[in-house]
Amino acid sequence: MKIAGKPYRTIWPRGDEAVEVIDQTRLPHEFATLALRAPEDCARAIKTMIVRGAPLIGATAAYGIAFAMRAEPSSKALVAAHDMLLATRPTAVNLRWALKRMHDVLHAASHGERFTLAWREAAAICDEDVEICHSIGVHGLKLFREMAAKKNGAPLNILTHCNAGWLACIDWGTATSPIYQAHDAGIPVHVWVDETRPRNQGASLTAYELGQHGVPHTIIADNAGGHYMQAGRVDLCIVGTDRVTKNGDVANKIGTYLKALAAKDNNVPFYVALPSPTIDWTLASGASIPIEERSADEVLKMTGRLPGGGVATVEIAAPGSPAANPGFDVTPARLVKGFITERGVCAAKEEGLRSLFPE
Ligand code: MRU
């Protein structure tokens, strides 16, 4: 997608020496890129959320393995880089998926070919993610078109939470792909963007990328979604996910569950855009998904732009008050109307997933 009219992916190679990424901690106030050259750089970028979003975390980790193989193509180095990268963030299963895929390609290869194979595989993971996200958009567009047809030309009002946009992936995004494709097809859409406290991925990233593409949108406080649903001003919800278990339970950014509850109460269809690498076939239900506990500082402080243009972090609570900060929650499958995947739309249950992914 484009920033200031120039097409970007979220991660791209610079020769075979480095990959460049967009520093998402600085958006929307400043657009800056930085180069990653070593597995430690990739681990740090994931941990500090310079890169974030399930698919992008996986892709960055894949390049981390490639850098490790360039420095020292031994099996010991492969395992060490794998373990370091796997420890960066616990909830998005795409990280484990990408690391396993890299390991599977490399472990039987000769030392001499490991870097070349790893670099190629990391690039393939990125290219495939673009294809997957585009296909999610194609299938989602069919649904959006049907819903828009009932609106007599009025915009389709879509609510989304967090950032499951192209910034969270390589391009297109998962939840945003049908939105971009509908907008590009001339279907009038309007997006309610949950601000997504505490890190504000909605206000800082989703609104930014929708704005860059010219998609009409409105940022709302996280607490406002239920009100708009009751008032009939939300036609559907669509979110991304960090991990879907075999039974269809969905881990996503904290606050997703409350939106799904409100959607159920108001008969608003709640869809999850789901790339297949985000399915965790090893877990029976969402109760077993590890939920990342993050720093209390993210709740107790906020960062924003000052009138003079500088960026500052301020405290918002009385000194000494403790805070808790779970990064994700689990939405039970029964609250999800359907999964929009790269192979089509299915019910949020094991049979639905297996009908599209029998292998
Ligand atoms: O903590 P983050 O910003 O990495 O969380 C991101 C999300 O929860 C996204 O909704 C999810 O990764 C899906 S991205 C296609």
Short mmCIF file of C-alpha atoms and ligand atoms in Angstrom, two decimals:
data_model
loop_
_atom_site.label_atom_id
_atom_site.label_comp_id
_atom_site.label_asym_id
_atom_site.label_seq_id
_atom_site.Cartn_x
_atom_site.Cartn_y
_atom_site.Cartn_z
CA MET A 1 0.00 0.00 0.00
CA LYS A 2 1.06 3.60 -0.29
CA ILE A 3 2.44 6.20 2.07
CA ALA A 4 2.41 9.72 0.66
CA GLY A 5 1.67 8.15 -2.73
CA LYS A 6 4.71 5.81 -2.68
CA PRO A 7 4.12 2.03 -2.57
CA TYR A 8 5.67 0.20 0.38
CA ARG A 9 5.76 -3.17 2.00
CA THR A 10 6.41 -3.31 5.74
CA ILE A 11 9.68 -5.21 5.31
CA TRP A 12 11.92 -5.35 2.26
CA PRO A 13 15.46 -6.52 1.50
CA ARG A 14 18.37 -4.17 1.03
CA GLY A 15 20.62 -6.36 -1.14
CA ASP A 16 21.23 -9.49 0.91
CA GLU A 17 22.88 -7.55 3.72
CA ALA A 18 19.88 -6.16 5.55
CA VAL A 19 16.14 -5.76 5.61
CA GLU A 20 14.48 -2.42 6.03
CA VAL A 21 11.36 -1.97 8.14
CA ILE A 22 9.03 0.89 8.99
CA ASP A 23 9.51 1.95 12.62
CA GLN A 24 5.90 1.59 13.80
CA THR A 25 6.65 3.03 17.25
CA ARG A 26 7.03 6.43 15.59
CA LEU A 27 3.82 6.43 13.56
CA PRO A 28 1.72 8.41 12.92
CA HIS A 29 3.89 11.33 14.00
CA GLU A 30 6.95 10.44 11.98
CA PHE A 31 7.62 8.08 9.07
CA ALA A 32 11.03 6.49 9.54
CA THR A 33 12.60 3.26 8.38
CA LEU A 34 15.47 1.36 9.87
CA ALA A 35 17.74 -1.48 8.79
CA LEU A 36 17.96 -4.85 10.55
CA ARG A 37 21.17 -6.80 9.94
CA ALA A 38 21.42 -9.45 12.65
CA PRO A 39 19.15 -11.89 14.49
CA GLU A 40 19.47 -9.69 17.58
CA ASP A 41 18.21 -6.68 15.56
CA CYS A 42 15.17 -8.68 14.48
CA ALA A 43 14.48 -9.90 18.02
CA ARG A 44 14.76 -6.35 19.37
CA ALA A 45 12.47 -4.96 16.64
CA ILE A 46 9.80 -7.55 17.49
CA LYS A 47 10.11 -7.13 21.24
CA THR A 48 9.99 -3.33 21.18
CA MET A 49 7.17 -3.39 18.61
CA ILE A 50 9.08 -1.51 15.93
CA VAL A 51 7.42 -4.29 13.96
CA ARG A 52 4.22 -5.85 15.26
CA GLY A 53 1.15 -7.68 14.04
CA ALA A 54 1.13 -11.46 13.76
CA PRO A 55 2.21 -11.93 10.10
CA LEU A 56 4.92 -9.26 10.24
CA ILE A 57 6.35 -10.70 13.46
CA GLY A 58 6.70 -14.07 11.69
CA ALA A 59 8.32 -12.57 8.60
CA THR A 60 10.82 -10.55 10.65
CA ALA A 61 11.77 -13.63 12.64
CA ALA A 62 12.34 -15.53 9.37
CA TYR A 63 14.85 -12.89 8.29
CA GLY A 64 16.40 -13.13 11.77
CA ILE A 65 17.14 -16.80 11.05
CA ALA A 66 18.64 -15.87 7.68
CA PHE A 67 20.98 -13.36 9.33
CA ALA A 68 22.02 -16.00 11.85
CA MET A 69 22.86 -18.39 8.99
CA ARG A 70 24.95 -15.77 7.26
CA ALA A 71 27.00 -15.17 10.41
CA GLU A 72 27.44 -18.85 11.37
CA PRO A 73 25.60 -21.59 9.47
CA SER A 74 25.92 -24.22 12.20
CA SER A 75 23.04 -26.16 13.72
CA LYS A 76 23.95 -24.71 17.12
CA ALA A 77 23.54 -21.17 15.73
CA LEU A 78 20.25 -22.17 14.08
CA VAL A 79 18.81 -23.43 17.36
CA ALA A 80 20.12 -20.42 19.30
CA ALA A 81 18.58 -17.91 16.87
CA HIS A 82 15.32 -19.91 16.77
CA ASP A 83 15.04 -19.90 20.57
CA MET A 84 15.96 -16.22 20.94
CA LEU A 85 13.39 -15.15 18.34
CA LEU A 86 10.67 -17.46 19.68
CA ALA A 87 11.00 -15.85 23.12
CA THR A 88 10.24 -12.34 21.86
CA ARG A 89 6.43 -12.40 21.98
CA PRO A 90 4.21 -15.26 23.14
CA THR A 91 0.71 -14.88 21.68
CA ALA A 92 0.94 -14.63 17.87
CA VAL A 93 1.42 -18.18 16.59
CA ASN A 94 2.76 -16.90 13.26
CA LEU A 95 6.10 -16.47 15.03
CA ARG A 96 6.31 -20.18 15.87
CA TRP A 97 4.96 -21.08 12.43
CA ALA A 98 7.59 -19.04 10.58
CA LEU A 99 10.45 -20.29 12.77
CA LYS A 100 9.37 -23.91 12.26
CA ARG A 101 9.16 -23.38 8.51
CA MET A 102 12.69 -21.95 8.49
CA HIS A 103 13.98 -24.79 10.63
CA ASP A 104 12.32 -27.42 8.40
CA VAL A 105 14.02 -25.96 5.31
CA LEU A 106 17.42 -25.57 6.94
CA HIS A 107 18.09 -28.40 9.33
CA ALA A 108 18.93 -31.01 6.67
CA ALA A 109 20.72 -28.55 4.35
CA SER A 110 24.51 -28.30 4.12
CA HIS A 111 26.15 -25.38 5.92
CA GLY A 112 27.25 -23.95 2.59
CA GLU A 113 23.71 -23.54 1.28
CA ARG A 114 21.96 -22.51 4.47
CA PHE A 115 22.13 -18.73 4.11
CA THR A 116 20.92 -18.77 0.49
CA LEU A 117 18.06 -21.11 1.36
CA ALA A 118 17.12 -19.08 4.43
CA TRP A 119 17.11 -15.77 2.57
CA ARG A 120 14.96 -17.27 -0.18
CA GLU A 121 12.53 -18.82 2.31
CA ALA A 122 12.11 -15.57 4.29
CA ALA A 123 11.34 -13.75 1.03
CA ALA A 124 8.85 -16.51 0.11
CA ILE A 125 7.09 -16.11 3.47
CA CYS A 126 6.68 -12.40 2.70
CA ASP A 127 5.47 -12.94 -0.86
CA GLU A 128 3.02 -15.62 0.25
CA ASP A 129 1.65 -13.34 2.96
CA VAL A 130 0.88 -10.72 0.31
CA GLU A 131 -0.98 -13.36 -1.73
CA ILE A 132 -2.85 -14.64 1.31
CA CYS A 133 -3.93 -11.16 2.38
CA HIS A 134 -5.01 -10.28 -1.14
CA SER A 135 -7.13 -13.46 -1.30
CA ILE A 136 -8.70 -12.70 2.09
CA GLY A 137 -9.72 -9.39 0.54
CA VAL A 138 -11.24 -11.07 -2.51
CA HIS A 139 -13.41 -13.35 -0.34
CA GLY A 140 -14.28 -10.57 2.09
CA LEU A 141 -15.23 -8.29 -0.78
CA LYS A 142 -17.99 -10.71 -1.85
CA LEU A 143 -19.52 -10.48 1.62
CA PHE A 144 -19.13 -6.71 1.75
CA ARG A 145 -20.74 -6.37 -1.67
CA GLU A 146 -23.79 -8.39 -0.55
CA MET A 147 -24.15 -6.29 2.59
CA ALA A 148 -23.61 -3.00 0.76
CA ALA A 149 -26.32 -3.93 -1.77
CA LYS A 150 -28.88 -3.69 1.05
CA LYS A 151 -27.85 -0.15 1.97
CA ASN A 152 -29.27 1.76 -1.00
CA GLY A 153 -26.00 3.55 -1.67
CA ALA A 154 -25.34 4.53 1.97
CA PRO A 155 -21.87 3.64 3.21
CA LEU A 156 -21.25 0.23 4.74
CA ASN A 157 -20.23 0.93 8.33
CA ILE A 158 -17.45 -1.40 9.44
CA LEU A 159 -15.96 -1.51 12.93
CA THR A 160 -12.42 -2.77 13.47
CA HIS A 161 -10.18 -3.14 16.50
CA CYS A 162 -6.40 -2.77 16.77
CA ASN A 163 -4.39 -2.78 13.56
CA ALA A 164 -4.88 -5.79 11.33
CA GLY A 165 -3.93 -3.64 8.39
CA TRP A 166 -1.05 -3.80 5.95
CA LEU A 167 1.26 -2.46 8.65
CA ALA A 168 0.61 -5.66 10.63
CA CYS A 169 1.32 -7.84 7.59
CA ILE A 170 3.51 -7.36 4.52
CA ASP A 171 0.88 -5.66 2.38
CA TRP A 172 -2.95 -5.35 2.17
CA GLY A 173 -3.59 -6.44 5.77
CA THR A 174 -6.05 -9.11 6.82
CA ALA A 175 -9.08 -7.23 8.22
CA THR A 176 -8.35 -4.21 6.02
CA SER A 177 -7.87 -6.10 2.74
CA PRO A 178 -11.62 -6.39 2.01
CA ILE A 179 -12.02 -2.78 3.10
CA TYR A 180 -9.38 -1.56 0.64
CA GLN A 181 -10.75 -3.75 -2.15
CA ALA A 182 -14.32 -2.57 -1.51
CA HIS A 183 -13.20 1.05 -1.48
CA ASP A 184 -11.22 0.54 -4.70
CA ALA A 185 -14.27 -1.13 -6.30
CA GLY A 186 -16.35 1.97 -5.62
CA ILE A 187 -18.40 0.50 -2.75
CA PRO A 188 -18.94 3.28 -0.22
CA VAL A 189 -17.40 2.23 3.09
CA HIS A 190 -16.84 3.99 6.39
CA VAL A 191 -14.69 2.49 9.15
CA TRP A 192 -15.16 2.97 12.87
CA VAL A 193 -11.60 2.65 14.18
CA ASP A 194 -11.32 1.62 17.83
CA GLU A 195 -8.47 3.63 19.33
CA THR A 196 -7.20 0.39 20.98
CA ARG A 197 -5.78 1.42 24.31
CA PRO A 198 -3.27 1.05 25.74
CA ARG A 199 -0.92 1.22 22.74
CA ASN A 200 -3.43 2.87 20.41
CA GLN A 201 -2.75 0.71 17.36
CA GLY A 202 -6.16 1.77 16.01
CA ALA A 203 -5.69 5.52 16.39
CA SER A 204 -1.99 5.50 15.49
CA LEU A 205 -1.77 2.87 12.77
CA THR A 206 -5.16 1.82 11.35
CA ALA A 207 -6.44 5.38 11.02
CA TYR A 208 -3.09 6.39 9.52
CA GLU A 209 -3.09 3.72 6.84
CA LEU A 210 -6.79 4.15 5.99
CA GLY A 211 -6.17 7.88 5.69
CA GLN A 212 -3.20 7.32 3.38
CA HIS A 213 -5.47 5.25 1.10
CA GLY A 214 -8.34 7.73 1.27
CA VAL A 215 -10.77 5.41 3.08
CA PRO A 216 -13.37 7.35 5.12
CA HIS A 217 -12.99 6.53 8.81
CA THR A 218 -13.67 7.83 12.30
CA ILE A 219 -11.58 7.06 15.39
CA ILE A 220 -13.70 6.16 18.41
CA ALA A 221 -12.85 5.49 22.03
CA ASP A 222 -12.76 1.77 22.74
CA ASN A 223 -15.87 2.13 24.88
CA ALA A 224 -17.99 3.67 22.11
CA GLY A 225 -18.47 0.62 19.85
CA GLY A 226 -21.36 -0.88 21.84
CA HIS A 227 -23.21 2.42 21.70
CA TYR A 228 -22.86 2.69 17.93
CA MET A 229 -23.97 -0.92 17.51
CA GLN A 230 -27.12 -0.28 19.58
CA ALA A 231 -27.81 2.78 17.47
CA GLY A 232 -27.70 0.69 14.26
CA ARG A 233 -24.60 2.47 13.03
CA VAL A 234 -22.38 -0.59 12.62
CA ASP A 235 -23.16 -3.04 9.80
CA LEU A 236 -20.38 -5.48 10.58
CA CYS A 237 -17.24 -5.92 12.65
CA ILE A 238 -14.05 -7.34 11.23
CA VAL A 239 -10.86 -7.94 13.19
CA GLY A 240 -7.58 -9.77 12.72
CA THR A 241 -6.20 -12.46 14.97
CA ASP A 242 -2.97 -13.61 16.58
CA ARG A 243 -4.00 -17.22 17.04
CA VAL A 244 -7.09 -19.31 16.31
CA THR A 245 -7.37 -22.68 18.02
CA LYS A 246 -8.79 -25.86 16.51
CA ASN A 247 -12.28 -25.18 17.90
CA GLY A 248 -12.39 -21.66 16.43
CA ASP A 249 -11.57 -19.56 19.52
CA VAL A 250 -9.82 -16.32 18.57
CA ALA A 251 -7.00 -14.53 20.37
CA ASN A 252 -6.67 -10.91 19.33
CA LYS A 253 -5.77 -7.54 20.82
CA ILE A 254 -7.24 -6.88 24.25
CA GLY A 255 -10.77 -5.52 23.92
CA THR A 256 -11.77 -7.68 20.96
CA TYR A 257 -13.88 -9.94 23.20
CA LEU A 258 -15.99 -7.02 24.46
CA LYS A 259 -16.68 -5.94 20.89
CA ALA A 260 -17.74 -9.47 19.97
CA LEU A 261 -20.12 -9.56 22.96
CA ALA A 262 -21.65 -6.23 21.98
CA ALA A 263 -21.95 -7.41 18.38
CA LYS A 264 -23.77 -10.59 19.44
CA ASP A 265 -26.21 -8.60 21.59
CA ASN A 266 -26.98 -6.31 18.68
CA ASN A 267 -27.09 -8.87 15.85
CA VAL A 268 -24.07 -7.30 14.18
CA PRO A 269 -22.05 -9.94 12.28
CA PHE A 270 -18.58 -10.30 13.76
CA TYR A 271 -16.01 -11.60 11.26
CA VAL A 272 -12.40 -12.60 11.82
CA ALA A 273 -9.94 -12.28 8.93
CA LEU A 274 -7.76 -15.34 9.27
CA PRO A 275 -4.63 -16.22 7.28
CA SER A 276 -3.93 -19.96 7.58
CA PRO A 277 -0.53 -19.53 9.35
CA THR A 278 -2.52 -18.08 12.27
CA ILE A 279 -4.37 -21.36 12.90
CA ASP A 280 -2.89 -23.31 15.80
CA TRP A 281 -3.94 -26.89 15.14
CA THR A 282 -2.11 -28.02 18.29
CA LEU A 283 -4.43 -26.29 20.75
CA ALA A 284 -7.95 -27.57 21.40
CA SER A 285 -9.33 -24.28 22.71
CA GLY A 286 -8.49 -20.68 23.49
CA ALA A 287 -8.05 -21.38 27.21
CA SER A 288 -4.54 -22.67 26.44
CA ILE A 289 -3.34 -19.64 24.44
CA PRO A 290 -0.49 -17.81 26.21
CA ILE A 291 -1.55 -14.22 26.80
CA GLU A 292 1.22 -11.65 26.78
CA GLU A 293 1.45 -9.53 29.94
CA ARG A 294 2.92 -6.17 29.06
CA SER A 295 4.39 -3.28 31.02
CA ALA A 296 2.11 -1.30 33.33
CA ASP A 297 3.71 1.81 31.85
CA GLU A 298 1.63 1.35 28.68
CA VAL A 299 -1.54 1.83 30.76
CA LEU A 300 -0.19 4.55 33.04
CA LYS A 301 1.31 6.72 30.30
CA MET A 302 0.34 8.05 26.90
CA THR A 303 2.48 9.35 24.09
CA GLY A 304 1.40 12.03 21.66
CA ARG A 305 2.32 15.07 19.62
CA LEU A 306 2.69 18.42 21.33
CA PRO A 307 1.26 21.58 19.74
CA GLY A 308 4.83 22.59 18.85
CA GLY A 309 5.35 19.35 16.90
CA GLY A 310 7.53 17.36 19.31
CA VAL A 311 6.44 13.97 20.65
CA ALA A 312 6.15 13.49 24.41
CA THR A 313 5.05 10.84 26.90
CA VAL A 314 2.89 11.91 29.84
CA GLU A 315 1.56 10.18 32.95
CA ILE A 316 -2.23 9.87 33.17
CA ALA A 317 -2.73 8.35 36.64
CA ALA A 318 -1.96 9.32 40.21
CA PRO A 319 1.61 8.37 41.11
CA GLY A 320 1.75 4.98 42.80
CA SER A 321 -1.38 3.42 41.31
CA PRO A 322 -0.59 -0.04 39.96
CA ALA A 323 -1.83 -1.17 36.55
CA ALA A 324 -2.31 -4.51 34.82
CA ASN A 325 -1.85 -4.90 31.10
CA PRO A 326 -2.87 -8.12 29.33
CA GLY A 327 -2.05 -7.63 25.65
CA PHE A 328 -4.67 -9.97 24.21
CA ASP A 329 -7.96 -11.65 25.00
CA VAL A 330 -9.81 -14.67 23.66
CA THR A 331 -13.13 -14.38 21.85
CA PRO A 332 -15.07 -17.66 22.02
CA ALA A 333 -15.91 -19.18 18.65
CA ARG A 334 -19.66 -18.92 19.38
CA LEU A 335 -19.43 -15.11 19.08
CA VAL A 336 -17.80 -15.24 15.64
CA LYS A 337 -20.05 -15.22 12.56
CA GLY A 338 -17.32 -16.53 10.26
CA PHE A 339 -13.66 -16.72 9.34
CA ILE A 340 -12.59 -14.98 6.16
CA THR A 341 -9.55 -16.92 4.99
CA GLU A 342 -7.46 -17.04 1.84
CA ARG A 343 -9.49 -20.07 0.71
CA GLY A 344 -12.93 -18.65 1.40
CA VAL A 345 -15.33 -18.04 4.27
CA CYS A 346 -16.10 -20.73 6.83
CA ALA A 347 -17.86 -21.28 10.14
CA ALA A 348 -15.83 -20.54 13.27
CA LYS A 349 -15.50 -24.15 14.34
CA GLU A 350 -13.29 -27.14 13.71
CA GLU A 351 -15.49 -28.49 10.89
CA GLY A 352 -15.44 -25.09 9.21
CA LEU A 353 -11.66 -24.84 9.40
CA ARG A 354 -11.22 -28.43 8.21
CA SER A 355 -13.57 -27.89 5.27
CA LEU A 356 -11.14 -25.27 3.91
CA PHE A 357 -7.88 -26.75 5.22
CA PRO A 358 -8.36 -30.53 5.13
CA GLU A 359 -4.60 -31.12 5.05
O1 MRU B 1 0.34 -6.19 19.88
P1 MRU B 1 0.20 -6.14 18.39
O2 MRU B 1 0.11 -4.75 17.84
O3 MRU B 1 1.24 -6.98 17.68
O4 MRU B 1 -1.20 -6.82 18.13
C1 MRU B 1 -1.70 -6.95 16.83
C2 MRU B 1 -3.02 -7.56 16.76
O5 MRU B 1 -3.62 -7.94 17.75
C3 MRU B 1 -3.58 -7.80 15.39
O6 MRU B 1 -4.97 -7.64 15.39
C4 MRU B 1 -3.23 -9.22 14.97
O7 MRU B 1 -1.85 -9.42 15.05
C5 MRU B 1 -3.68 -9.52 13.59
S1 MRU B 1 -2.66 -8.73 12.39
C6 MRU B 1 -3.18 -9.20 10.87
#
